[in-house]
PDB file of C-alpha atoms in Angstrom:
ATOM      1  CA  MET A   1      -0.106  -0.265  -0.473  1.00 67.00           C
ATOM      2  CA  LYS A   2       2.972   2.350   1.341  1.00 69.00           C
ATOM      3  CA  ALA A   3       4.510   1.470  -2.605  1.00 73.00           C
ATOM      4  CA  ILE A   4       1.026   2.407  -4.246  1.00 74.00           C
ATOM      5  CA  LEU A   5       1.106   5.741  -1.974  1.00 64.00           C
ATOM      6  CA  SER A   6       4.635   6.608  -3.263  1.00 71.00           C
ATOM      7  CA  GLY A   7       4.255   6.138  -6.531  1.00 69.00           C
ATOM      8  CA  LEU A   8       0.802   8.191  -6.480  1.00 66.00           C
ATOM      9  CA  THR A   9       2.645  10.821  -4.700  1.00 71.00           C
ATOM     10  CA  LEU A  10       5.188  10.681  -7.305  1.00 67.00           C
ATOM     11  CA  ILE A  11       3.232  11.094 -10.793  1.00 75.00           C
ATOM     12  CA  PHE A  12       1.363  14.041  -9.083  1.00 65.00           C
ATOM     13  CA  ALA A  13       4.186  15.958  -7.731  1.00 62.00           C
ATOM     14  CA  THR A  14       5.378  15.657 -11.485  1.00 68.00           C
ATOM     15  CA  VAL A  15       2.263  16.791 -13.042  1.00 66.00           C
ATOM     16  CA  LEU A  16       2.102  19.295 -10.638  1.00 56.00           C
ATOM     17  CA  ILE A  17       5.609  20.997 -11.074  1.00 65.00           C
ATOM     18  CA  SER A  18       5.480  20.748 -14.872  1.00 61.00           C
ATOM     19  CA  ALA A  19       1.825  22.365 -14.799  1.00 56.00           C
ATOM     20  CA  CYS A  20       3.877  25.700 -13.012  1.00 54.00           C
ATOM     21  CA  SER A  21       6.692  25.839 -15.914  1.00 51.00           C
ATOM     22  CA  ALA A  22       6.553  29.109 -17.881  1.00 51.00           C
ATOM     23  CA  VAL A  23       4.910  28.777 -21.623  1.00 51.00           C
ATOM     24  CA  GLY A  24       6.162  30.438 -24.181  1.00 49.00           C
ATOM     25  CA  SER A  25       7.553  33.588 -22.247  1.00 47.00           C
ATOM     26  CA  THR A  26       8.772  36.283 -24.716  1.00 48.00           C
ATOM     27  CA  GLU A  27      11.339  39.418 -24.107  1.00 53.00           C
ATOM     28  CA  GLY A  28       8.552  41.547 -24.616  1.00 51.00           C
ATOM     29  CA  GLY A  29       6.287  42.564 -21.426  1.00 55.00           C
ATOM     30  CA  ALA A  30       2.702  41.181 -20.225  1.00 60.00           C
ATOM     31  CA  GLY A  31       0.653  41.462 -23.131  1.00 62.00           C
ATOM     32  CA  GLU A  32       3.032  43.289 -25.312  1.00 63.00           C
ATOM     33  CA  THR A  33       2.555  42.480 -29.102  1.00 62.00           C
ATOM     34  CA  GLU A  34       4.842  43.160 -31.695  1.00 65.00           C
ATOM     35  CA  ILE A  35       2.533  44.461 -35.226  1.00 76.00           C
ATOM     36  CA  ARG A  36       4.307  45.234 -38.935  1.00 86.00           C
ATOM     37  CA  ALA A  37       2.545  46.644 -41.901  1.00 90.00           C
ATOM     38  CA  GLY A  38       2.792  45.199 -45.153  1.00 91.00           C
ATOM     39  CA  LYS A  39       1.196  43.963 -48.711  1.00 93.00           C
ATOM     40  CA  ILE A  40       0.322  40.077 -49.001  1.00 92.00           C
ATOM     41  CA  GLU A  41       2.876  38.948 -51.796  1.00 92.00           C
ATOM     42  CA  GLN A  42       1.210  35.612 -52.497  1.00 90.00           C
ATOM     43  CA  ILE A  43      -0.841  33.372 -50.579  1.00 91.00           C
ATOM     44  CA  THR A  44      -0.454  29.047 -51.237  1.00 89.00           C
ATOM     45  CA  LEU A  45      -2.417  26.405 -49.722  1.00 89.00           C
ATOM     46  CA  THR A  46      -1.066  23.811 -47.717  1.00 87.00           C
ATOM     47  CA  GLN A  47      -2.037  21.994 -44.263  1.00 83.00           C
ATOM     48  CA  MET A  48      -0.086  22.461 -40.809  1.00 78.00           C
ATOM     49  CA  GLN A  49       0.299  19.894 -38.040  1.00 70.00           C
ATOM     50  CA  THR A  50      -1.571  20.792 -35.105  1.00 68.00           C
ATOM     51  CA  ASN A  51       0.576  20.273 -31.354  1.00 64.00           C
ATOM     52  CA  HIS A  52      -1.286  18.707 -29.224  1.00 62.00           C
ATOM     53  CA  ASP A  53       1.104  16.937 -26.570  1.00 65.00           C
ATOM     54  CA  SER A  54       0.025  17.899 -23.574  1.00 70.00           C
ATOM     55  CA  GLY A  55       0.879  14.890 -21.922  1.00 77.00           C
ATOM     56  CA  VAL A  56      -2.869  14.343 -20.341  1.00 81.00           C
ATOM     57  CA  GLY A  57      -2.959  11.276 -22.660  1.00 81.00           C
ATOM     58  CA  ALA A  58       0.201   9.486 -21.156  1.00 84.00           C
ATOM     59  CA  VAL A  59      -0.372  10.584 -17.910  1.00 86.00           C
ATOM     60  CA  LEU A  60      -4.294   8.573 -17.472  1.00 85.00           C
ATOM     61  CA  GLY A  61      -2.753   5.612 -19.296  1.00 86.00           C
ATOM     62  CA  GLY A  62      -0.372   5.603 -16.767  1.00 85.00           C
ATOM     63  CA  LEU A  63      -2.793   5.861 -14.144  1.00 87.00           C
ATOM     64  CA  GLY A  64      -5.084   3.475 -15.356  1.00 87.00           C
ATOM     65  CA  GLY A  65      -1.777   0.908 -16.168  1.00 86.00           C
ATOM     66  CA  LEU A  66      -0.688   1.172 -12.627  1.00 85.00           C
ATOM     67  CA  GLY A  67      -4.122   0.167 -11.351  1.00 86.00           C
ATOM     68  CA  ILE A  68      -4.726  -2.730 -13.518  1.00 87.00           C
ATOM     69  CA  GLY A  69      -0.892  -4.038 -12.888  1.00 84.00           C
ATOM     70  CA  SER A  70      -2.030  -3.574  -8.490  1.00 85.00           C
ATOM     71  CA  LEU A  71      -4.434  -5.958  -9.234  1.00 87.00           C
ATOM     72  CA  ILE A  72      -1.907  -8.861 -10.483  1.00 85.00           C
ATOM     73  CA  GLY A  73       0.274 -11.052  -7.758  1.00 80.00           C
ATOM     74  CA  ARG A  74       1.666 -10.166  -4.364  1.00 82.00           C
ATOM     75  CA  GLY A  75       4.848  -9.142  -2.749  1.00 84.00           C
ATOM     76  CA  THR A  76       7.742  -8.069  -5.861  1.00 86.00           C
ATOM     77  CA  GLY A  77       5.669  -9.457  -8.444  1.00 85.00           C
ATOM     78  CA  ARG A  78       3.065  -7.264  -7.755  1.00 86.00           C
ATOM     79  CA  ASP A  79       5.637  -4.309  -8.148  1.00 87.00           C
ATOM     80  CA  VAL A  80       6.703  -5.146 -11.398  1.00 88.00           C
ATOM     81  CA  ALA A  81       3.457  -5.225 -12.689  1.00 88.00           C
ATOM     82  CA  MET A  82       2.256  -2.053 -11.442  1.00 87.00           C
ATOM     83  CA  VAL A  83       5.318  -0.392 -12.847  1.00 89.00           C
ATOM     84  CA  ALA A  84       5.116  -2.695 -16.192  1.00 90.00           C
ATOM     85  CA  GLY A  85       1.714  -1.038 -16.396  1.00 88.00           C
ATOM     86  CA  ALA A  86       2.029   2.041 -15.836  1.00 89.00           C
ATOM     87  CA  LEU A  87       4.754   2.259 -18.207  1.00 89.00           C
ATOM     88  CA  ALA A  88       2.756   0.533 -21.380  1.00 90.00           C
ATOM     89  CA  GLY A  89      -0.436   2.581 -19.618  1.00 88.00           C
ATOM     90  CA  ALA A  90       2.086   5.623 -20.981  1.00 88.00           C
ATOM     91  CA  VAL A  91       2.905   4.488 -24.141  1.00 89.00           C
ATOM     92  CA  GLY A  92      -0.940   3.766 -25.152  1.00 88.00           C
ATOM     93  CA  GLY A  93      -2.234   6.698 -23.593  1.00 86.00           C
ATOM     94  CA  ASN A  94       0.642   8.708 -25.277  1.00 84.00           C
ATOM     95  CA  TYR A  95      -0.483   7.122 -28.741  1.00 85.00           C
ATOM     96  CA  ALA A  96      -3.980   6.770 -28.177  1.00 83.00           C
ATOM     97  CA  GLU A  97      -4.305  11.314 -27.775  1.00 80.00           C
ATOM     98  CA  LYS A  98      -1.519  12.179 -31.057  1.00 78.00           C
ATOM     99  CA  LYS A  99      -3.605   9.511 -32.971  1.00 77.00           C
ATOM    100  CA  GLN A 100      -7.318  11.994 -31.865  1.00 75.00           C
ATOM    101  CA  TYR A 101      -5.779  15.190 -31.901  1.00 73.00           C
ATOM    102  CA  ASP A 102      -2.571  15.481 -33.770  1.00 69.00           C
ATOM    103  CA  GLN A 103      -4.196  15.761 -36.802  1.00 71.00           C
ATOM    104  CA  PRO A 104      -2.776  17.975 -40.009  1.00 75.00           C
ATOM    105  CA  LYS A 105      -5.426  20.645 -41.106  1.00 80.00           C
ATOM    106  CA  GLU A 106      -5.782  22.933 -43.739  1.00 85.00           C
ATOM    107  CA  ALA A 107      -3.895  26.421 -43.489  1.00 88.00           C
ATOM    108  CA  GLN A 108      -2.450  29.041 -45.725  1.00 91.00           C
ATOM    109  CA  GLN A 109       1.174  30.126 -46.248  1.00 90.00           C
ATOM    110  CA  ILE A 110       0.611  34.048 -46.751  1.00 91.00           C
ATOM    111  CA  ILE A 111       4.070  35.488 -47.827  1.00 92.00           C
ATOM    112  CA  VAL A 112       3.933  39.506 -47.039  1.00 93.00           C
ATOM    113  CA  ARG A 113       6.315  42.254 -47.770  1.00 92.00           C
ATOM    114  CA  VAL A 114       6.778  44.654 -44.916  1.00 91.00           C
ATOM    115  CA  LYS A 115       7.043  48.208 -45.573  1.00 88.00           C
ATOM    116  CA  SER A 116      11.442  47.672 -45.475  1.00 88.00           C
ATOM    117  CA  GLY A 117      10.736  45.456 -48.323  1.00 88.00           C
ATOM    118  CA  VAL A 118      11.633  42.004 -46.395  1.00 89.00           C
ATOM    119  CA  LEU A 119       9.688  39.267 -47.352  1.00 90.00           C
ATOM    120  CA  VAL A 120       7.787  37.441 -44.293  1.00 90.00           C
ATOM    121  CA  SER A 121       5.911  34.041 -44.686  1.00 90.00           C
ATOM    122  CA  ILE A 122       3.793  32.816 -42.254  1.00 89.00           C
ATOM    123  CA  THR A 123       1.561  29.592 -41.651  1.00 89.00           C
ATOM    124  CA  GLN A 124      -1.629  29.846 -40.200  1.00 87.00           C
ATOM    125  CA  PRO A 125      -4.834  28.272 -40.529  1.00 88.00           C
ATOM    126  CA  ILE A 126      -7.299  29.814 -43.223  1.00 87.00           C
ATOM    127  CA  ASN A 127      -8.483  33.797 -43.436  1.00 88.00           C
ATOM    128  CA  PRO A 128     -10.959  33.270 -45.886  1.00 89.00           C
ATOM    129  CA  SER A 129     -10.805  37.407 -45.889  1.00 90.00           C
ATOM    130  CA  LEU A 130      -7.307  37.459 -47.025  1.00 90.00           C
ATOM    131  CA  GLY A 131      -6.522  37.976 -50.905  1.00 88.00           C
ATOM    132  CA  LYS A 132      -3.549  38.976 -53.121  1.00 92.00           C
ATOM    133  CA  GLY A 133      -2.377  42.425 -52.953  1.00 91.00           C
ATOM    134  CA  MET A 134      -4.296  43.344 -49.378  1.00 92.00           C
ATOM    135  CA  ASN A 135      -2.926  45.497 -46.807  1.00 93.00           C
ATOM    136  CA  VAL A 136      -2.316  43.705 -44.107  1.00 93.00           C
ATOM    137  CA  TYR A 137      -1.149  43.515 -40.063  1.00 91.00           C
ATOM    138  CA  ILE A 138       1.890  40.817 -38.984  1.00 89.00           C
ATOM    139  CA  GLU A 139       0.854  40.304 -35.826  1.00 87.00           C
ATOM    140  CA  GLY A 140       3.425  39.128 -32.875  1.00 83.00           C
ATOM    141  CA  SER A 141       6.512  36.431 -34.068  1.00 79.00           C
ATOM    142  CA  GLY A 142       7.857  33.379 -34.381  1.00 80.00           C
ATOM    143  CA  ASN A 143       5.245  30.432 -34.067  1.00 78.00           C
ATOM    144  CA  ASP A 144       2.436  32.683 -32.608  1.00 79.00           C
ATOM    145  CA  ALA A 145       2.558  35.189 -36.202  1.00 85.00           C
ATOM    146  CA  ARG A 146      -0.826  36.307 -37.631  1.00 87.00           C
ATOM    147  CA  VAL A 147      -1.678  37.798 -40.687  1.00 90.00           C
ATOM    148  CA  VAL A 148      -4.732  40.439 -40.271  1.00 90.00           C
ATOM    149  CA  PRO A 149      -6.659  42.830 -41.980  1.00 91.00           C
ATOM    150  CA  GLN A 150      -5.860  45.888 -41.791  1.00 87.00           C
ATOM    151  CA  GLY A 151      -8.829  48.101 -40.752  1.00 78.00           C
ATOM    152  CA  SER A 152      -9.912  45.174 -38.541  1.00 57.00           C
TER     153      SER A 152
END
């Protein structure tokens, strides 16, 4: 019983600590966004991979495997079954999460010539209100950059 409680406490602490980590911190202050202006040169349809690696599938699978493993055997055999069940459950849960949520979705690659003359390429979900030659803003930078029409 102590082994189960220790294992569950360790898993809970790991999840709690990982949930507190800083995600997507940038150089700017809170709520600060870089906005650039330009004109759309080209729009190409493409696909983009979603990123839903939350780890929830692995954690739930691991807990389920741990629970099932605890029903098998006694003593050392039971401990081995619990560890094996937790590992197998974590792998299976992670696979199931990826299969369900990591499907490519339709997107558009937009090439914008900003005021300085530099070309910027951004891939984002399809925005039907964008067209070639349109004046736009580029909000954000890196993976968070988005192209939006001026005046919207």
